[in-house]
């Protein structure tokens, strides 16, 4: 049996590969995709793949995009570090998932579930339905912030950008207010709708609806002007410019 692992963290990949070898030595891992593009290329390649493990959050976006662009008719076992992320959708469609750090007993159950499956001509459609439902259910819609002794709710539609400064992470709203929140930038990137929000560098995640204009900048970078105006320069990192342009165009 040939297996593809879509995982951008080398340690996580090696651990999963070792667990598979220990539980089911007859399984052959044919490749490791570390990005959306690599996943697409491997699924469209010549190697026969019987099963794939998809880490949901990759460095360049959600691995859902790989399945949506290739629709391979193979079973998928999703892996995630977040126990509230798309779990209901996968449960509903009886698709296996594993919570990180992956445990041997959980992996064995997932593989047993796969082995017990009946061949389905429309498996890709089942997974696509689950992905669509997961996308709708999994993105955070509001945040709680402290204002003095009170707690206020901030809807994501009010957020102009998220940013980190010194040791804190903040929301900047469309009313020009700044609020401290209890999440890291890495956590926020996974929580918000990628169609609406995009991480342009290590310190900023911007709302597409808050972008007033984009300006050519030094070293092949781009500078963003937000509305309302933000109090520091916001620059798209050079290595993120290509992905940023695609995001602006809705790709």
mmCIF file of C-alpha atoms in Angstrom:
data_model
loop_
_atom_site.group_PDB
_atom_site.id
_atom_site.type_symbol
_atom_site.label_atom_id
_atom_site.label_comp_id
_atom_site.label_asym_id
_atom_site.label_seq_id
_atom_site.Cartn_x
_atom_site.Cartn_y
_atom_site.Cartn_z
ATOM 1 C CA UNK A 1 0.000 0.000 0.000
ATOM 2 C CA UNK A 2 1.364 3.434 -0.969
ATOM 3 C CA UNK A 3 0.874 6.422 1.323
ATOM 4 C CA UNK A 4 1.506 10.149 0.829
ATOM 5 C CA UNK A 5 2.158 12.386 3.846
ATOM 6 C CA UNK A 6 1.385 16.097 3.530
ATOM 7 C CA UNK A 7 3.236 17.698 6.451
ATOM 8 C CA UNK A 8 5.481 20.771 6.532
ATOM 9 C CA UNK A 9 7.136 20.052 9.893
ATOM 10 C CA UNK A 10 10.045 17.653 9.432
ATOM 11 C CA UNK A 11 9.919 16.274 12.984
ATOM 12 C CA UNK A 12 6.169 15.611 12.740
ATOM 13 C CA UNK A 13 6.674 13.888 9.375
ATOM 14 C CA UNK A 14 9.458 11.639 10.675
ATOM 15 C CA UNK A 15 7.419 10.719 13.758
ATOM 16 C CA UNK A 16 4.335 9.822 11.697
ATOM 17 C CA UNK A 17 6.437 7.835 9.229
ATOM 18 C CA UNK A 18 8.053 5.890 12.096
ATOM 19 C CA UNK A 19 4.679 5.178 13.708
ATOM 20 C CA UNK A 20 3.289 3.883 10.414
ATOM 21 C CA UNK A 21 6.318 1.619 9.946
ATOM 22 C CA UNK A 22 5.858 0.252 13.462
ATOM 23 C CA UNK A 23 2.119 -0.393 13.145
ATOM 24 C CA UNK A 24 1.852 -1.417 9.488
ATOM 25 C CA UNK A 25 5.253 -2.288 7.969
ATOM 26 C CA UNK A 26 3.539 -3.257 4.707
ATOM 27 C CA UNK A 27 2.765 0.435 4.080
ATOM 28 C CA UNK A 28 5.207 2.306 1.842
ATOM 29 C CA UNK A 29 5.490 6.093 2.237
ATOM 30 C CA UNK A 30 5.988 7.340 -1.329
ATOM 31 C CA UNK A 31 6.548 10.996 -0.538
ATOM 32 C CA UNK A 32 6.310 14.004 1.745
ATOM 33 C CA UNK A 33 4.660 17.188 0.481
ATOM 34 C CA UNK A 34 5.615 20.233 2.562
ATOM 35 C CA UNK A 35 3.492 22.786 0.721
ATOM 36 C CA UNK A 36 0.255 23.074 -1.237
ATOM 37 C CA UNK A 37 2.121 23.084 -4.557
ATOM 38 C CA UNK A 38 4.197 20.018 -3.664
ATOM 39 C CA UNK A 39 1.024 18.196 -2.631
ATOM 40 C CA UNK A 40 -0.637 18.959 -5.959
ATOM 41 C CA UNK A 41 2.436 17.803 -7.900
ATOM 42 C CA UNK A 42 2.726 14.520 -5.989
ATOM 43 C CA UNK A 43 -0.976 13.712 -6.324
ATOM 44 C CA UNK A 44 -0.802 14.442 -10.047
ATOM 45 C CA UNK A 45 2.398 12.401 -10.411
ATOM 46 C CA UNK A 46 2.912 8.861 -11.664
ATOM 47 C CA UNK A 47 3.104 7.126 -8.279
ATOM 48 C CA UNK A 48 -0.013 5.219 -7.258
ATOM 49 C CA UNK A 49 -1.314 6.517 -3.932
ATOM 50 C CA UNK A 50 -3.789 4.492 -1.867
ATOM 51 C CA UNK A 51 -4.065 6.755 1.173
ATOM 52 C CA UNK A 52 -2.952 10.260 2.151
ATOM 53 C CA UNK A 53 -2.313 11.967 5.470
ATOM 54 C CA UNK A 54 -3.055 15.710 5.272
ATOM 55 C CA UNK A 55 -1.867 18.108 7.973
ATOM 56 C CA UNK A 56 -4.557 20.794 7.797
ATOM 57 C CA UNK A 57 -2.364 23.846 8.367
ATOM 58 C CA UNK A 58 0.668 24.158 6.102
ATOM 59 C CA UNK A 59 3.094 27.060 5.963
ATOM 60 C CA UNK A 60 1.525 28.386 2.755
ATOM 61 C CA UNK A 61 -2.135 27.797 3.641
ATOM 62 C CA UNK A 62 -4.712 25.101 4.325
ATOM 63 C CA UNK A 63 -4.063 21.682 2.806
ATOM 64 C CA UNK A 64 -7.765 21.606 1.889
ATOM 65 C CA UNK A 65 -6.679 23.539 -1.208
ATOM 66 C CA UNK A 66 -4.696 20.536 -2.440
ATOM 67 C CA UNK A 67 -7.749 18.307 -2.409
ATOM 68 C CA UNK A 68 -9.955 21.012 -3.919
ATOM 69 C CA UNK A 69 -7.539 21.484 -6.832
ATOM 70 C CA UNK A 70 -6.882 17.796 -7.544
ATOM 71 C CA UNK A 71 -9.946 15.912 -6.159
ATOM 72 C CA UNK A 72 -8.103 12.571 -5.985
ATOM 73 C CA UNK A 73 -10.348 9.570 -5.453
ATOM 74 C CA UNK A 74 -8.415 8.319 -2.426
ATOM 75 C CA UNK A 75 -9.162 8.204 1.305
ATOM 76 C CA UNK A 76 -7.622 10.940 3.434
ATOM 77 C CA UNK A 77 -6.719 11.002 7.120
ATOM 78 C CA UNK A 78 -6.465 14.595 8.338
ATOM 79 C CA UNK A 79 -4.101 15.639 11.127
ATOM 80 C CA UNK A 80 -4.441 18.781 13.242
ATOM 81 C CA UNK A 81 -3.123 20.295 16.449
ATOM 82 C CA UNK A 82 -6.503 21.901 17.180
ATOM 83 C CA UNK A 83 -9.258 19.727 18.600
ATOM 84 C CA UNK A 84 -11.985 22.166 17.538
ATOM 85 C CA UNK A 85 -10.792 22.527 13.944
ATOM 86 C CA UNK A 86 -13.183 20.992 11.430
ATOM 87 C CA UNK A 87 -13.748 17.960 13.663
ATOM 88 C CA UNK A 88 -17.535 18.054 13.400
ATOM 89 C CA UNK A 89 -17.408 17.987 9.612
ATOM 90 C CA UNK A 90 -15.049 15.029 9.528
ATOM 91 C CA UNK A 91 -17.140 13.150 12.079
ATOM 92 C CA UNK A 92 -20.288 13.788 10.061
ATOM 93 C CA UNK A 93 -18.772 12.309 6.910
ATOM 94 C CA UNK A 94 -16.951 9.481 8.764
ATOM 95 C CA UNK A 95 -13.531 10.732 7.703
ATOM 96 C CA UNK A 96 -10.670 9.821 10.017
ATOM 97 C CA UNK A 97 -8.619 12.525 11.723
ATOM 98 C CA UNK A 98 -5.738 12.535 14.186
ATOM 99 C CA UNK A 99 -4.962 15.098 16.869
ATOM 100 C CA UNK A 100 -1.340 16.104 17.337
ATOM 101 C CA UNK A 101 0.815 14.915 18.944
ATOM 102 C CA UNK A 102 -0.270 11.722 17.192
ATOM 103 C CA UNK A 103 -0.523 8.703 19.452
ATOM 104 C CA UNK A 104 0.158 5.140 18.322
ATOM 105 C CA UNK A 105 -3.262 3.869 19.447
ATOM 106 C CA UNK A 106 -5.072 6.661 17.555
ATOM 107 C CA UNK A 107 -3.082 6.014 14.393
ATOM 108 C CA UNK A 108 -3.859 2.298 14.574
ATOM 109 C CA UNK A 109 -7.591 3.051 14.887
ATOM 110 C CA UNK A 110 -7.442 5.377 11.866
ATOM 111 C CA UNK A 111 -5.612 2.784 9.771
ATOM 112 C CA UNK A 112 -8.035 0.061 10.853
ATOM 113 C CA UNK A 113 -10.891 2.351 9.814
ATOM 114 C CA UNK A 114 -9.274 2.800 6.412
ATOM 115 C CA UNK A 115 -8.719 -0.955 5.945
ATOM 116 C CA UNK A 116 -12.376 -1.648 6.795
ATOM 117 C CA UNK A 117 -13.669 0.832 4.206
ATOM 118 C CA UNK A 118 -15.479 -0.314 1.119
ATOM 119 C CA UNK A 119 -14.212 1.061 -2.199
ATOM 120 C CA UNK A 120 -16.168 4.170 -3.154
ATOM 121 C CA UNK A 121 -16.207 5.694 -6.593
ATOM 122 C CA UNK A 122 -17.233 9.053 -5.168
ATOM 123 C CA UNK A 123 -14.812 9.267 -2.235
ATOM 124 C CA UNK A 124 -13.406 12.558 -3.488
ATOM 125 C CA UNK A 125 -16.882 14.102 -3.393
ATOM 126 C CA UNK A 126 -17.379 12.953 0.197
ATOM 127 C CA UNK A 127 -14.117 14.592 1.259
ATOM 128 C CA UNK A 128 -14.927 17.780 -0.669
ATOM 129 C CA UNK A 129 -18.305 18.028 1.085
ATOM 130 C CA UNK A 130 -16.576 17.649 4.449
ATOM 131 C CA UNK A 131 -14.010 20.304 3.524
ATOM 132 C CA UNK A 132 -16.728 22.751 2.478
ATOM 133 C CA UNK A 133 -18.539 22.221 5.768
ATOM 134 C CA UNK A 134 -15.289 22.459 7.727
ATOM 135 C CA UNK A 135 -14.427 25.782 6.079
ATOM 136 C CA UNK A 136 -17.837 27.184 7.015
ATOM 137 C CA UNK A 137 -17.690 26.004 10.622
ATOM 138 C CA UNK A 138 -14.098 26.444 11.633
ATOM 139 C CA UNK A 139 -13.241 30.137 11.306
ATOM 140 C CA UNK A 140 -13.431 32.384 14.322
ATOM 141 C CA UNK A 141 -16.181 35.003 14.074
ATOM 142 C CA UNK A 142 -15.455 37.167 17.124
ATOM 143 C CA UNK A 143 -12.934 37.876 19.852
ATOM 144 C CA UNK A 144 -13.297 38.930 23.474
ATOM 145 C CA UNK A 145 -11.143 41.818 24.692
ATOM 146 C CA UNK A 146 -10.757 43.484 28.069
ATOM 147 C CA UNK A 147 -11.608 47.164 28.346
ATOM 148 C CA UNK A 148 -10.828 48.178 31.912
ATOM 149 C CA UNK A 149 -12.948 45.937 34.118
ATOM 150 C CA UNK A 150 -15.316 45.066 31.268
ATOM 151 C CA UNK A 151 -15.216 42.511 28.467
ATOM 152 C CA UNK A 152 -16.149 43.531 24.937
ATOM 153 C CA UNK A 153 -16.869 41.445 21.843
ATOM 154 C CA UNK A 154 -15.099 42.329 18.583
ATOM 155 C CA UNK A 155 -16.545 40.760 15.425
ATOM 156 C CA UNK A 156 -13.971 39.785 12.809
ATOM 157 C CA UNK A 157 -15.651 42.145 10.323
ATOM 158 C CA UNK A 158 -14.527 44.996 12.607
ATOM 159 C CA UNK A 159 -10.876 43.940 12.462
ATOM 160 C CA UNK A 160 -8.602 45.990 10.210
ATOM 161 C CA UNK A 161 -5.536 43.971 11.115
ATOM 162 C CA UNK A 162 -3.888 41.854 13.769
ATOM 163 C CA UNK A 163 -0.359 42.780 14.755
ATOM 164 C CA UNK A 164 2.364 41.889 17.233
ATOM 165 C CA UNK A 165 4.396 44.454 19.108
ATOM 166 C CA UNK A 166 7.013 43.774 21.770
ATOM 167 C CA UNK A 167 5.585 40.759 23.646
ATOM 168 C CA UNK A 168 1.895 41.326 22.882
ATOM 169 C CA UNK A 169 -0.583 40.630 20.080
ATOM 170 C CA UNK A 170 -3.248 43.201 19.227
ATOM 171 C CA UNK A 171 -6.385 43.875 17.209
ATOM 172 C CA UNK A 172 -6.646 47.155 15.305
ATOM 173 C CA UNK A 173 -10.307 47.870 14.529
ATOM 174 C CA UNK A 174 -12.093 49.842 11.833
ATOM 175 C CA UNK A 175 -12.908 52.444 14.481
ATOM 176 C CA UNK A 176 -9.190 53.045 15.042
ATOM 177 C CA UNK A 177 -8.978 51.288 18.418
ATOM 178 C CA UNK A 178 -6.254 48.914 19.600
ATOM 179 C CA UNK A 179 -6.989 45.931 21.855
ATOM 180 C CA UNK A 180 -4.663 43.376 23.412
ATOM 181 C CA UNK A 181 -5.687 39.746 22.758
ATOM 182 C CA UNK A 182 -4.506 36.450 24.186
ATOM 183 C CA UNK A 183 -3.412 34.727 20.966
ATOM 184 C CA UNK A 184 -0.151 34.450 19.073
ATOM 185 C CA UNK A 185 0.118 35.450 15.419
ATOM 186 C CA UNK A 186 0.575 31.797 14.460
ATOM 187 C CA UNK A 187 -2.658 30.891 16.268
ATOM 188 C CA UNK A 188 -4.581 33.768 14.662
ATOM 189 C CA UNK A 189 -3.424 32.797 11.183
ATOM 190 C CA UNK A 190 -5.097 29.417 11.652
ATOM 191 C CA UNK A 191 -8.283 30.824 13.232
ATOM 192 C CA UNK A 192 -9.446 33.444 10.734
ATOM 193 C CA UNK A 193 -10.928 33.040 7.251
ATOM 194 C CA UNK A 194 -8.038 33.038 4.734
ATOM 195 C CA UNK A 195 -10.286 34.599 2.107
ATOM 196 C CA UNK A 196 -10.675 37.649 4.333
ATOM 197 C CA UNK A 197 -7.365 37.738 6.216
ATOM 198 C CA UNK A 198 -3.802 37.228 5.036
ATOM 199 C CA UNK A 199 -0.501 37.166 6.881
ATOM 200 C CA UNK A 200 1.823 39.452 4.974
ATOM 201 C CA UNK A 201 4.838 39.226 7.276
ATOM 202 C CA UNK A 202 5.857 37.976 10.701
ATOM 203 C CA UNK A 203 4.038 40.797 12.525
ATOM 204 C CA UNK A 204 0.892 41.611 10.508
ATOM 205 C CA UNK A 205 -2.303 39.874 9.355
ATOM 206 C CA UNK A 206 -4.498 42.211 7.302
ATOM 207 C CA UNK A 207 -8.171 42.285 6.328
ATOM 208 C CA UNK A 208 -8.661 42.520 2.558
ATOM 209 C CA UNK A 209 -11.583 44.916 3.062
ATOM 210 C CA UNK A 210 -9.354 47.321 5.012
ATOM 211 C CA UNK A 211 -6.712 47.720 2.297
ATOM 212 C CA UNK A 212 -6.872 51.239 0.882
ATOM 213 C CA UNK A 213 -3.978 50.915 -1.577
ATOM 214 C CA UNK A 214 -0.885 48.856 -2.340
ATOM 215 C CA UNK A 215 2.370 50.635 -3.187
ATOM 216 C CA UNK A 216 5.546 49.334 -4.850
ATOM 217 C CA UNK A 217 8.354 49.344 -2.303
ATOM 218 C CA UNK A 218 12.085 48.636 -2.100
ATOM 219 C CA UNK A 219 13.668 45.211 -2.692
ATOM 220 C CA UNK A 220 10.652 43.880 -4.642
ATOM 221 C CA UNK A 221 8.388 44.344 -1.641
ATOM 222 C CA UNK A 222 4.963 45.981 -1.359
ATOM 223 C CA UNK A 223 3.728 48.534 1.141
ATOM 224 C CA UNK A 224 0.102 48.541 2.287
ATOM 225 C CA UNK A 225 -1.983 51.528 3.320
ATOM 226 C CA UNK A 226 -4.957 50.625 5.500
ATOM 227 C CA UNK A 227 -8.207 52.434 6.149
ATOM 228 C CA UNK A 228 -8.294 53.590 8.887
ATOM 229 C CA UNK A 229 -4.627 54.511 8.793
ATOM 230 C CA UNK A 230 -2.332 52.343 10.895
ATOM 231 C CA UNK A 231 0.363 53.944 13.043
ATOM 232 C CA UNK A 232 3.324 52.065 11.588
ATOM 233 C CA UNK A 233 4.592 51.001 8.181
ATOM 234 C CA UNK A 234 3.101 47.719 6.921
ATOM 235 C CA UNK A 235 5.228 45.948 4.318
ATOM 236 C CA UNK A 236 4.607 42.638 2.558
ATOM 237 C CA UNK A 237 7.681 40.438 3.005
ATOM 238 C CA UNK A 238 9.408 39.738 -0.309
ATOM 239 C CA UNK A 239 8.919 35.966 -0.038
ATOM 240 C CA UNK A 240 5.184 36.512 0.547
ATOM 241 C CA UNK A 241 4.504 38.944 -2.322
ATOM 242 C CA UNK A 242 3.454 36.278 -4.845
ATOM 243 C CA UNK A 243 0.981 34.649 -2.442
ATOM 244 C CA UNK A 244 -0.306 38.079 -1.400
ATOM 245 C CA UNK A 245 -1.090 39.066 -4.999
ATOM 246 C CA UNK A 246 -2.974 35.807 -5.567
ATOM 247 C CA UNK A 247 -4.932 36.395 -2.364
ATOM 248 C CA UNK A 248 -5.854 39.930 -3.478
ATOM 249 C CA UNK A 249 -7.232 38.485 -6.708
ATOM 250 C CA UNK A 250 -9.283 35.921 -4.802
ATOM 251 C CA UNK A 251 -7.254 32.863 -5.793
#
